[in-house]
XYZ file of C-alpha atoms in Angstrom:
608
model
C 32.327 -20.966 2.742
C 35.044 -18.090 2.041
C 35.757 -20.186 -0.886
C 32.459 -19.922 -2.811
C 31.938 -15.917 -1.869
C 30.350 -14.016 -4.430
C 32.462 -10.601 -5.686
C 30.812 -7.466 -4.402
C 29.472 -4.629 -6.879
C 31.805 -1.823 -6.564
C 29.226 1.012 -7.083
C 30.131 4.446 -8.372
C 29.934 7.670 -6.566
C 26.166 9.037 -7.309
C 27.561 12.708 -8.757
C 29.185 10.324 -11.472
C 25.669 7.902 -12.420
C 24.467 9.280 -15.767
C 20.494 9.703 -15.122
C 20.012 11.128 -18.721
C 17.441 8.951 -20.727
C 20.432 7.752 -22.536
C 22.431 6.491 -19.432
C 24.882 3.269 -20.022
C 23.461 2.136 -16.748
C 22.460 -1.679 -17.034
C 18.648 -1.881 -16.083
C 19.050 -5.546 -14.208
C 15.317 -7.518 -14.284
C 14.519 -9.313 -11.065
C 16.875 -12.521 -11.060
C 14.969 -14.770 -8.728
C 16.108 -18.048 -8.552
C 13.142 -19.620 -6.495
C 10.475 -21.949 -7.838
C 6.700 -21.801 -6.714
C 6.607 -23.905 -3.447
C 2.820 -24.833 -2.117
C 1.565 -27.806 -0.488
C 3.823 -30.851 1.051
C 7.183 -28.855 -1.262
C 7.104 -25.886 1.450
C 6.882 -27.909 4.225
C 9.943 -29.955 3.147
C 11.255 -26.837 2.065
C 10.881 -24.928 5.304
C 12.330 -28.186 7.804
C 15.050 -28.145 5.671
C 15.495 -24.397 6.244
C 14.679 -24.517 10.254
C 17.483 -27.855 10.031
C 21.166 -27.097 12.236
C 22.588 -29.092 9.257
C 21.119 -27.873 6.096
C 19.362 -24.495 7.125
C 22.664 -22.526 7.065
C 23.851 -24.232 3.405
C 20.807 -23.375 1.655
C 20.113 -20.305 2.908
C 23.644 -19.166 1.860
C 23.178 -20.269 -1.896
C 19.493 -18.480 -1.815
C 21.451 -15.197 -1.167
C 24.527 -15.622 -3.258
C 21.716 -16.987 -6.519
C 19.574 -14.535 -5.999
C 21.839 -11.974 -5.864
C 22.317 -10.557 -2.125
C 25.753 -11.326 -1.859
C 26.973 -9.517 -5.166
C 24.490 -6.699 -5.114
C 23.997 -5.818 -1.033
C 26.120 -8.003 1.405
C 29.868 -7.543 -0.122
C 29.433 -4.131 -2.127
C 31.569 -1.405 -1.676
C 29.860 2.154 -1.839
C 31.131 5.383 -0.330
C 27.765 6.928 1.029
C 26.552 6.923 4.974
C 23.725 4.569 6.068
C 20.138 6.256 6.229
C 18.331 4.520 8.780
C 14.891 6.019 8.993
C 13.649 8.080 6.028
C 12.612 11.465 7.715
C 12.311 14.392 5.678
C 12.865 17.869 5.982
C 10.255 20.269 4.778
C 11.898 22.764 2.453
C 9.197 24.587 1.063
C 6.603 24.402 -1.507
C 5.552 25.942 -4.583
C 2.188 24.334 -5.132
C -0.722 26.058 -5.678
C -4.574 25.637 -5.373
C -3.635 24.313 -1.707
C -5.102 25.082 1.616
C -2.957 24.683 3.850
C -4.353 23.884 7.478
C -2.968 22.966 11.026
C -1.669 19.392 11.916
C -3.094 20.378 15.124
C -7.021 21.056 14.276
C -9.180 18.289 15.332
C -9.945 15.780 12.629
C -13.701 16.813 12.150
C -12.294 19.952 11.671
C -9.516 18.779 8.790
C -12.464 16.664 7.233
C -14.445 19.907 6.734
C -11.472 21.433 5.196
C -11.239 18.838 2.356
C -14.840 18.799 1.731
C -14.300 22.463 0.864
C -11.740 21.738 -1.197
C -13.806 18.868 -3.267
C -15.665 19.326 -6.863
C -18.933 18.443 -6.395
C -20.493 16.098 -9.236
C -22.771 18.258 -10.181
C -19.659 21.031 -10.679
C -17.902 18.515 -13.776
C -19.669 19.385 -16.696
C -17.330 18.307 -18.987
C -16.477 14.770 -16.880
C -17.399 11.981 -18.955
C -20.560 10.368 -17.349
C -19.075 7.158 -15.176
C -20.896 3.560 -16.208
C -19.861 2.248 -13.106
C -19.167 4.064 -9.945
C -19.328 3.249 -6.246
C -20.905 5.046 -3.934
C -18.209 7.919 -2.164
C -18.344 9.123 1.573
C -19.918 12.952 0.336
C -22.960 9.497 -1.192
C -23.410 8.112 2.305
C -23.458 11.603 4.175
C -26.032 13.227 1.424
C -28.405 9.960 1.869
C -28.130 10.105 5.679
C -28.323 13.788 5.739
C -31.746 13.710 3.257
C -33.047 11.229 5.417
C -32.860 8.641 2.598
C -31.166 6.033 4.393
C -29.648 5.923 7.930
C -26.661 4.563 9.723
C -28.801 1.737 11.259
C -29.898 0.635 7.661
C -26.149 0.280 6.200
C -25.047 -1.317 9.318
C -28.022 -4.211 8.864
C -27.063 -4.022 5.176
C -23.447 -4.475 5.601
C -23.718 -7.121 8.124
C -25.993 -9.155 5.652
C -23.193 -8.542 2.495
C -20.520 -9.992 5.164
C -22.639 -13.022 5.883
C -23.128 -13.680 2.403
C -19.539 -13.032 1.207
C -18.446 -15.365 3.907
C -20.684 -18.479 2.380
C -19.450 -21.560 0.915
C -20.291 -20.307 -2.567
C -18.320 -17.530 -2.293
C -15.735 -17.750 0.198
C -13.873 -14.168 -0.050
C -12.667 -14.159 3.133
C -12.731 -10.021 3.435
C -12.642 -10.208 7.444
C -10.649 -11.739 10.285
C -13.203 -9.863 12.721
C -16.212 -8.048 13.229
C -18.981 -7.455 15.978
C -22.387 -7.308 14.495
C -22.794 -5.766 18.463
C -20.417 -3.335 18.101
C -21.492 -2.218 14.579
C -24.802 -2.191 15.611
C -23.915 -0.156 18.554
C -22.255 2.821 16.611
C -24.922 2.836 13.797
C -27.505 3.704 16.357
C -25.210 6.313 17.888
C -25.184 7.733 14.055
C -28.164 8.002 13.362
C -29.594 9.401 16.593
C -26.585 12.085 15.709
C -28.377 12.728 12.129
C -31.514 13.019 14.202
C -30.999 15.392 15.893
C -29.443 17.543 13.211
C -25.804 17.150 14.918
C -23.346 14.758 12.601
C -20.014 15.347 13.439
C -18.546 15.419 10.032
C -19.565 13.712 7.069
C -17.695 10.756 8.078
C -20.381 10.642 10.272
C -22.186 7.009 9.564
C -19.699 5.801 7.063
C -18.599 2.203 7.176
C -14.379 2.038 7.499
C -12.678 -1.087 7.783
C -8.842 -1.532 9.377
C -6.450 -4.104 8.415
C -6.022 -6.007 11.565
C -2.286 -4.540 12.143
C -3.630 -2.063 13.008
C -4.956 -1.742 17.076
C -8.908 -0.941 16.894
C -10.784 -1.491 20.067
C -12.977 -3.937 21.017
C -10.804 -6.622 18.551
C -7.984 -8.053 18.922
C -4.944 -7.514 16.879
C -3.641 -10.596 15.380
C -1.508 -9.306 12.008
C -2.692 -12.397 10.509
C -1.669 -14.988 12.930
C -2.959 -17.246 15.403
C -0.884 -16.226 18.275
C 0.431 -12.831 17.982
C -2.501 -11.222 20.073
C -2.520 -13.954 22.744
C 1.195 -11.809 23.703
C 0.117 -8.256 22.709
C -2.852 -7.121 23.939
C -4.979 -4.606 22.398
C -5.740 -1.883 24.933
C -7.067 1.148 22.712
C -7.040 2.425 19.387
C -4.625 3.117 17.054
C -4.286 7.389 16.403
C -5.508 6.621 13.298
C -8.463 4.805 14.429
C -9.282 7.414 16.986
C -9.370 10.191 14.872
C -11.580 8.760 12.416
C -14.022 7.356 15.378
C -13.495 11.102 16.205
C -15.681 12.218 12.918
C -18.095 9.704 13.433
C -16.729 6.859 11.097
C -17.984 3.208 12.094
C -15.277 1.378 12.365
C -16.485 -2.686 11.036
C -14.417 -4.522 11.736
C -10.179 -6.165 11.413
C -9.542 -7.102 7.155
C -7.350 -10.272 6.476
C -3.911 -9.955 5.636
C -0.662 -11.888 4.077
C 0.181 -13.673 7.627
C 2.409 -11.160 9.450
C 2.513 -9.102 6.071
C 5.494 -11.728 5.086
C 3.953 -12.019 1.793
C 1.978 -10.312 -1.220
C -0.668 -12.411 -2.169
C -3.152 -12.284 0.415
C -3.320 -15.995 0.673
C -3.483 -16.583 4.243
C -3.925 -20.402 5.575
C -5.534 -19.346 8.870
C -8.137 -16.817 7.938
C -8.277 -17.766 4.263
C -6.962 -16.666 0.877
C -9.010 -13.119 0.325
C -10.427 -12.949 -3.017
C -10.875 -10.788 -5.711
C -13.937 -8.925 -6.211
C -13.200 -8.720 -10.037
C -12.461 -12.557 -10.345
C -13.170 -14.554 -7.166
C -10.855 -17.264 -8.077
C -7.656 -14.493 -8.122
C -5.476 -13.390 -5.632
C -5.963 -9.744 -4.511
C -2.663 -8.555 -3.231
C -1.009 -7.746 -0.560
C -0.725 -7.672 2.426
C -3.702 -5.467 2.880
C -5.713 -7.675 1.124
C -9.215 -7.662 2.586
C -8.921 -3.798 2.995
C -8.685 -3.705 -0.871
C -11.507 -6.229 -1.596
C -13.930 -4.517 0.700
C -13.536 -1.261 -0.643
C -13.802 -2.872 -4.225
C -16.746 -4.830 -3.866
C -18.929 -1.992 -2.073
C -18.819 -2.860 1.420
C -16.921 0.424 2.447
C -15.876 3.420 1.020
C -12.982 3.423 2.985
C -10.328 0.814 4.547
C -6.954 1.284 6.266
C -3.953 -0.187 5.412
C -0.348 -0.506 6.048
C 2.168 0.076 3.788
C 5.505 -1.546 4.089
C 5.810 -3.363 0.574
C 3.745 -1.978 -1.715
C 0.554 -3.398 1.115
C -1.676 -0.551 0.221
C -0.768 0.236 -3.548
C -0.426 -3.219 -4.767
C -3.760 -4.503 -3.380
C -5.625 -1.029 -4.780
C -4.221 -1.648 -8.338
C -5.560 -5.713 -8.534
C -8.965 -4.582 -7.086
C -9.582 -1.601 -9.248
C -9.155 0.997 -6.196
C -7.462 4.109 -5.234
C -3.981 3.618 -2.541
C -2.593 6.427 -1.102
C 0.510 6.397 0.919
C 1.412 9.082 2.633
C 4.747 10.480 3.462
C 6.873 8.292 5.982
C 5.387 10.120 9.059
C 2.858 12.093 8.168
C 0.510 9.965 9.701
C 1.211 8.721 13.260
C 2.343 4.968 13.696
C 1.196 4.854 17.193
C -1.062 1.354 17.748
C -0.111 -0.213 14.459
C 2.332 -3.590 14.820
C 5.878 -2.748 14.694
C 6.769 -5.120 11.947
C 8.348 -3.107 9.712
C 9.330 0.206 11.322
C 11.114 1.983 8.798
C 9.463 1.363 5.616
C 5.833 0.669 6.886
C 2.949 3.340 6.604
C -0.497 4.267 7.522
C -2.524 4.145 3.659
C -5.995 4.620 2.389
C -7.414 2.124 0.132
C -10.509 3.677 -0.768
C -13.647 4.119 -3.612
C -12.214 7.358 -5.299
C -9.217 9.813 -4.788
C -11.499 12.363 -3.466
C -12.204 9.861 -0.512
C -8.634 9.303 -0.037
C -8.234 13.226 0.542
C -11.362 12.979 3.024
C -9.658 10.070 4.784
C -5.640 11.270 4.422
C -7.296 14.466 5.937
C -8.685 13.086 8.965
C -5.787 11.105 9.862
C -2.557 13.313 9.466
C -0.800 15.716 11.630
C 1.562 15.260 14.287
C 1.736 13.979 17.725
C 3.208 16.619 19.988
C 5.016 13.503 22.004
C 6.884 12.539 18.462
C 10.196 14.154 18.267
C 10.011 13.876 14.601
C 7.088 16.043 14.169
C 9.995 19.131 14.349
C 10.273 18.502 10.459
C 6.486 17.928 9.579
C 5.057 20.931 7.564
C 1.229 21.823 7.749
C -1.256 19.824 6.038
C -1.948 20.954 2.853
C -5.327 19.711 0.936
C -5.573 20.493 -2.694
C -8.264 22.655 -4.272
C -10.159 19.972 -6.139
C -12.849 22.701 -6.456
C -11.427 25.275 -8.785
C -8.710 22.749 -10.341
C -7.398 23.943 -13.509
C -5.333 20.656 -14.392
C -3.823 22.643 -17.555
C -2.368 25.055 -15.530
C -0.054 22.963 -13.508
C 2.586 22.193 -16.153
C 3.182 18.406 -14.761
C 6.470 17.366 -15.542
C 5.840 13.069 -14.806
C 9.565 11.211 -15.349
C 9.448 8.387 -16.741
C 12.197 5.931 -16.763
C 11.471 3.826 -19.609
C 13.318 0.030 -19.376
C 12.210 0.562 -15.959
C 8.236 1.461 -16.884
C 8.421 -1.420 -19.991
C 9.518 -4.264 -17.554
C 5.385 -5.163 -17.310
C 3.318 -7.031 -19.188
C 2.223 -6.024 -22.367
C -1.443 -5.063 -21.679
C -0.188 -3.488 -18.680
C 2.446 -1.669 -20.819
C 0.227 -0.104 -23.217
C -2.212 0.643 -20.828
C -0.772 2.894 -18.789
C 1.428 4.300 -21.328
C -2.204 5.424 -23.350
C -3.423 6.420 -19.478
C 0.203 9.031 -20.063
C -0.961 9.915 -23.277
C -4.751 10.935 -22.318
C -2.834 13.138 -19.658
C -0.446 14.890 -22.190
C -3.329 15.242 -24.839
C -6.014 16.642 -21.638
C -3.829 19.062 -19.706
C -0.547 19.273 -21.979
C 1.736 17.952 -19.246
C 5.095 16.394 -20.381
C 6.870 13.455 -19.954
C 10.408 13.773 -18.988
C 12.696 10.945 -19.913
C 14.790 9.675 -17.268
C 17.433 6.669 -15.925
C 16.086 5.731 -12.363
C 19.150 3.364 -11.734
C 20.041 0.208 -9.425
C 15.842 -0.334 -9.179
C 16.894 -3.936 -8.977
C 19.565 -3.534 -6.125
C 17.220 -1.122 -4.226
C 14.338 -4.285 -4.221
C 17.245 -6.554 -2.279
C 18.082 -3.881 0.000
C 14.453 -3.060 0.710
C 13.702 -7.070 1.302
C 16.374 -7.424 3.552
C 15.395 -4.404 5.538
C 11.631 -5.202 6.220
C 12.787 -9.151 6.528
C 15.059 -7.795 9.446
C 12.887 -5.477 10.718
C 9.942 -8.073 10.804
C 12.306 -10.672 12.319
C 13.842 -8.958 15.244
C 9.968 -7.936 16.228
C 8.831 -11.356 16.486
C 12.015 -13.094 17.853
C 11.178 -13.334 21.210
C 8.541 -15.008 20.210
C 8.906 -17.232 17.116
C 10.633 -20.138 18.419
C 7.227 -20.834 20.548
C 4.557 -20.147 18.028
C 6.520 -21.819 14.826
C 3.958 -24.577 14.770
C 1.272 -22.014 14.874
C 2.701 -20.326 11.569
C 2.007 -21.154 8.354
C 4.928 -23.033 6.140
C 5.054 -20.072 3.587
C 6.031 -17.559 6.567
C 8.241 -19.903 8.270
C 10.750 -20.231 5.257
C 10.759 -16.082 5.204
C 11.329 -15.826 8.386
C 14.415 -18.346 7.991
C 15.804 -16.186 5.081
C 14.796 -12.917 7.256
C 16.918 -14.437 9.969
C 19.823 -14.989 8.249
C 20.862 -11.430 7.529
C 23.627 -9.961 9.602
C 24.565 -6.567 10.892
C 26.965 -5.933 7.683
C 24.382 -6.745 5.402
C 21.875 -4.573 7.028
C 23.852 -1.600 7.074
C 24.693 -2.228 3.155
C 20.775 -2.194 2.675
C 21.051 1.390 4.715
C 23.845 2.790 2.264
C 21.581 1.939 -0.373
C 18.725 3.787 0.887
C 20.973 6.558 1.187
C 22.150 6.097 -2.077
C 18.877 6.091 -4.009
C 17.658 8.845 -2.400
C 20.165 11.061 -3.803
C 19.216 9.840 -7.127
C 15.363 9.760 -6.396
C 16.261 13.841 -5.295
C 18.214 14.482 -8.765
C 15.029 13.122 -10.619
C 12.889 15.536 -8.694
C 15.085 18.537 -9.723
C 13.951 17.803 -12.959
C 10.274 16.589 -12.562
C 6.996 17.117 -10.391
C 6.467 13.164 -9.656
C 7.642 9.735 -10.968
C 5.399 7.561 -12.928
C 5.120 4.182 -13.875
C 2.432 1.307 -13.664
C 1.937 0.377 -10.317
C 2.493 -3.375 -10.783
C 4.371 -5.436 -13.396
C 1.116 -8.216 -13.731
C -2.139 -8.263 -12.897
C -3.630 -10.688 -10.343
C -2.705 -14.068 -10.732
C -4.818 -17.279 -9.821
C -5.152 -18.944 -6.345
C -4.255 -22.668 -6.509
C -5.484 -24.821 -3.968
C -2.040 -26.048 -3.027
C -1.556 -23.068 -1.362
C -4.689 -22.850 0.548
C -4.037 -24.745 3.433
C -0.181 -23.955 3.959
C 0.615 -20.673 1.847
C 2.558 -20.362 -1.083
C 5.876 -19.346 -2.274
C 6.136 -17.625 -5.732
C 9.120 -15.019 -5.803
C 8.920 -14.631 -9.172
C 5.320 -12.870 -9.499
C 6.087 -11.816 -6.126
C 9.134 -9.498 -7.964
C 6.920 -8.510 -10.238
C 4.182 -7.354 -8.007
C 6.112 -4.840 -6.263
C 8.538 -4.154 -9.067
C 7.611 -0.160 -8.778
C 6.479 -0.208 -5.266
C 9.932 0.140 -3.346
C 10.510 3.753 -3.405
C 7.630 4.757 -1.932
C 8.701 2.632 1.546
C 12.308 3.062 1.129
C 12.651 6.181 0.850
C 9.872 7.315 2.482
C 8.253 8.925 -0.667
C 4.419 9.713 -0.526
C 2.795 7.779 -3.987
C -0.840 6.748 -5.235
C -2.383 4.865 -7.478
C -5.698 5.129 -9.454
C -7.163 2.739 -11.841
C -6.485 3.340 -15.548
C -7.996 0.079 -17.202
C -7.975 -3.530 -17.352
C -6.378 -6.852 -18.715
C -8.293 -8.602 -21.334
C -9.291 -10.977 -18.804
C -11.092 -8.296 -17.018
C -8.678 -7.499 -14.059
C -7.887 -4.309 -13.194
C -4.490 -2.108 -14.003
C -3.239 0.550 -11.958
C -0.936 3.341 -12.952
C 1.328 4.962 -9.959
C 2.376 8.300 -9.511
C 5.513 8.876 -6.805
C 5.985 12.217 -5.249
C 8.536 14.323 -3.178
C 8.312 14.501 0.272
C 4.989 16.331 1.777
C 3.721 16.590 -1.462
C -0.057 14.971 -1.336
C -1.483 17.543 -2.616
C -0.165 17.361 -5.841
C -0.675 13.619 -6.303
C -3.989 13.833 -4.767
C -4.288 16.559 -7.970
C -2.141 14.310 -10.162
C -4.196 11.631 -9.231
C -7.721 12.985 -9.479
C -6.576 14.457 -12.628
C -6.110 10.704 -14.130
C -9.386 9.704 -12.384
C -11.361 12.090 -14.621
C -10.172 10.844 -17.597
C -10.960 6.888 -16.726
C -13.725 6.761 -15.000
C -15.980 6.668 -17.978
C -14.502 3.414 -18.316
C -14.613 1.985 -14.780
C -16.669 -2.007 -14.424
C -18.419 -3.241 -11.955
C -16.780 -5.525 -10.587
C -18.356 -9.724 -10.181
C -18.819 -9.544 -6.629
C -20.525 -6.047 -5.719
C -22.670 -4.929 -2.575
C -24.901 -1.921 -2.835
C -24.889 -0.141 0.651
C -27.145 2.964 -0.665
C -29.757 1.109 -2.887
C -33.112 2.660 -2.073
């Protein structure tokens, strides 16, 4: 089809792209040229795509429409490909940081950010919360005071699961969990509390993993019906086992976007998860029943995986803190290799200060990972003694980018900006972030490769175990070749460069962390999945960076639609620096929390 090929972008050397707020660079919206598909349309849609005859025709007019061809697969661009976003460490100037050893044990690192916390009754000035949920430093005061126990939370926990999984209600949060096994470590816990002898003050506190993540004694099924039945589980995941390490119950495997192919959290095996906020909206994804248990009270803490937008997205639509790391900072031993080079280890959890308590439990190094020669010390921020108008934030902001949102979510976030500047006098730096549209192709065509050649071996015998919405991805996934894929590599190397220039001139990147807020489930889509590109562009609109380029970023909860559905605002950082977003971030939290709902579907763990 030489005769129909689409001209290639020539692109520009980076020294000579403008990034001034006055650039001529075009800002291109998401072009997607797909309708919804649910129901009977994606299974026509899909045979059509698996078809000898047709599957190679259509998929060639999906790329060339939708802009692959002109923007990715026949470019021209000078720069080298980048094909894993490592980082060297070179240097810091942040302060209020402690700085501790990847190497310390995790109860040890947990202690280390509880030192660096502000206790509540330290925030005189913090606006007095009308809704809050209850925090890890919660759960180990009550079991500490005798209050409340493990045991009790685990029975309470187990009856909120029950319940959640009724016909009424239907959320959907898990795909697994052992009221044995949960039983078994609650009694552990509180014999520990007993005796005086908690090992952290993780110690007792419910944590649920998404289940791509390995976490003994469940199988690890990403979603599917048949991806465990050829990898077996045999231990936990490093993160896993250094949170089991301070005494964390682990409760069980969260439902996911099947094979996290998809954003939605619609999943026509294990069900669609639901919205705590609105039970008949989607949640996000892929870590979708991570989000929705840490929203509607069940834990303080989940574990995602980050690859898309998985961990951020979901956090913003449920009213919830996402923090992803660094690319490396936390080990990727035990989790699925689906997405190797833009997928990370996240927290999706209550408040940022539990994301610290969490991020510091689970980083450092392996010695065994040859990467870990670049990886500098963990540093924690000093919550404590945090004098937010001393840091001088410079937050870029590039604005066609930032506007391309609904309106609500718009002026949200921009008066979430404002509260900052008028708080702490921090400044907003106006900037061009350029080619956001071309780096969202070469991102999709990265994790679509990286998530086909994992399954391969095994997708031609488990097709009719897959659900129709996953099928047709995994027929565009498949048609990317080697050419293409090292395009999408240039193009990481490409925005970095840029993504570096805007950090010469700022502290972090911020923008709203999705363009809409969650959207409704339709029951077309429960049974077979659902297609819907065009929300699906807009979901992760502001997410790429952070997986692309390997770029630590968090978001907090700033307010919500008029519907009642959350809005998250995002703040992206340079390499290692967490403890400035973490500060960024708990910075914002102080100045919405007075404003924080409770959401429709809510579980009280701690009520006495």
């Amino acid at each position: 089809m030489g005769f129909l090929k689409a001209k290639g972008v020539v692109y520009k050397p980076v020294d000579l792209v403008d990034l001034g707020p006055d650039s001529d660079e075009v800002y291109l919206q998401a072009n997607v040229k797909a309708p919804r598909m649910a129901g009977l349309l994606v299974k026509v849609f899909a045979w059509f795509l698996e078809s000898p005859i047709f599957g190679g025709i259509l998929l060639y007019f999906l790329k060339r429409n939708n802009l692959i061809h002109k923007l990715v697969s026949f470019v021209e661009l000078q720069e080298p490909p980048l094909f894993e976003p490592l980082h060297l460490y070179k240097g810091s100037e942040e302060t209020e940081v402690k700085c501790v050893e990847a190497a310390l044990p995790p109860p040890e690192k947990v202690q280390h950010a509880v030192d660096c916390l502000q206790y509540a009754e330290d925030v005189s000035e913090s606006p007095k919360p009308s809704f809050q949920r209850w925090t890890i430093l919660d759960y180990s005061r009550s079991y500490t005071s005798g209050e409340i126990t493990p045991l009790m939370v685990a029975d309470r926990f187990i009856a909120a699961v029950r319940e959640s999984s009724s016909p009424s209600l239907q959320m959907s949060f898990f795909i697994n969990f052992s009221v044995e096994d949960i039983i078994r470590q609650a009694t552990e816990s509180t014999l520990r509390y007993e005796q005086g002898k908690p090992l952290s003050v993780l110690d007792g506190v419910p944590i649920a993993v998404k289940d791509e993540i390995d976490c003994m004694p469940y199988p690890t099924t990403g979603g599917t019906k048949w991806l465990h039945k050829v990898r077996q589980c045999t231990e936990d995941a490093c993160c896993v086992m250094r949170l089991r390490l301070c005494g964390a119950i682990i409760v069980g495997k969260t439902n996911m976007h099947e094979l996290g192919a998809g954003i939605s959290g619609i999943n026509p095996h294990y069900g669609a998860t639901r919205n705590p906020y609105n039970s008949s909206k989607i949640t996000g994804g892929s870590s979708s029943g991570s989000a929705a248990v840490v929203a509607a009270g069940l834990c303080p803490v989940a574990l995602g995986i980050d690859g898309g937008g998985s961990v951020r997205l979901p956090a913003a639509l449920c009213g919830v803190v996402g923090l992803k790391p660094t690319f490396g900072r936390v080990p990727h031993n035990g989790v699925l290799p689906l997405n190797y080079t833009v997928g990370m280890v996240g927290v999706l959890a209550a408040t940022v200060e539990d994301s610290l308590i969490a991020y510091a439990a689970m980083s450092g190094n392996l010695p065994s990972d040859p990467s870990s020669m670049t990886m500098p010390e963990v540093c924690l921020p000093m919550l404590k003694s945090a004098n937010y108008m001393s840091f001088n934030i410079k937050m870029a902001r590039s604005g066609k980018w930032f506007d391309d949102c609904t309106d609500e979510i718009r002026v949200c976030c921009s008066h979430a900006i404002a509260k900052l500047s008028d708080k702490y006098g921090w400044e907003t730096v106006e900037v061009t972030i350029p080619e956001i549209e071309v780096m969202r192709l070469a991102h999709y065509l990265t994790i679509g490769s990286e998530c086909s050649n994992s399954i391969a071996v095994h997708q031609e015998k488990n097709l009719d175990e897959m659900g129709w919405d996953v099928r047709v991805g995994l027929s565009v996934y498949g048609a990317f070749d080697s050419k293409e894929y090292l395009n999408a590599q240039r193009i990481r190397y490409r925005q970095l460069q840029f993504h570096n220039k805007i950090f010469s001139k700022a502290d972090v990147i911020v923008t709203p962390t999705t363009g809409v807020t969650a959207y409704t489930i339709k029951d077309d889509a429960l049974k077979t999945g659902e297609l819907d590109y065009i929300n699906g562009a807009a979901l992760v609109r502001y997410q790429i960076a952070g997986n692309f380029l390997g770029l630590p970023a968090v978001t907090v909860p700033v307010g919500y639609d008029k519907s009642g559905l959350p809005i998250g605002l995002q703040f992206i950082g340079k390499p290692w620096s967490e403890s400035l977003l973490i500060h960024v971030a708990s910075a914002m939290q102080a100045l919405c929390t007075s404003e924080y709902k409770r959401p429709e579907v809510y579980y009280d763990m701690l009520a006495k």
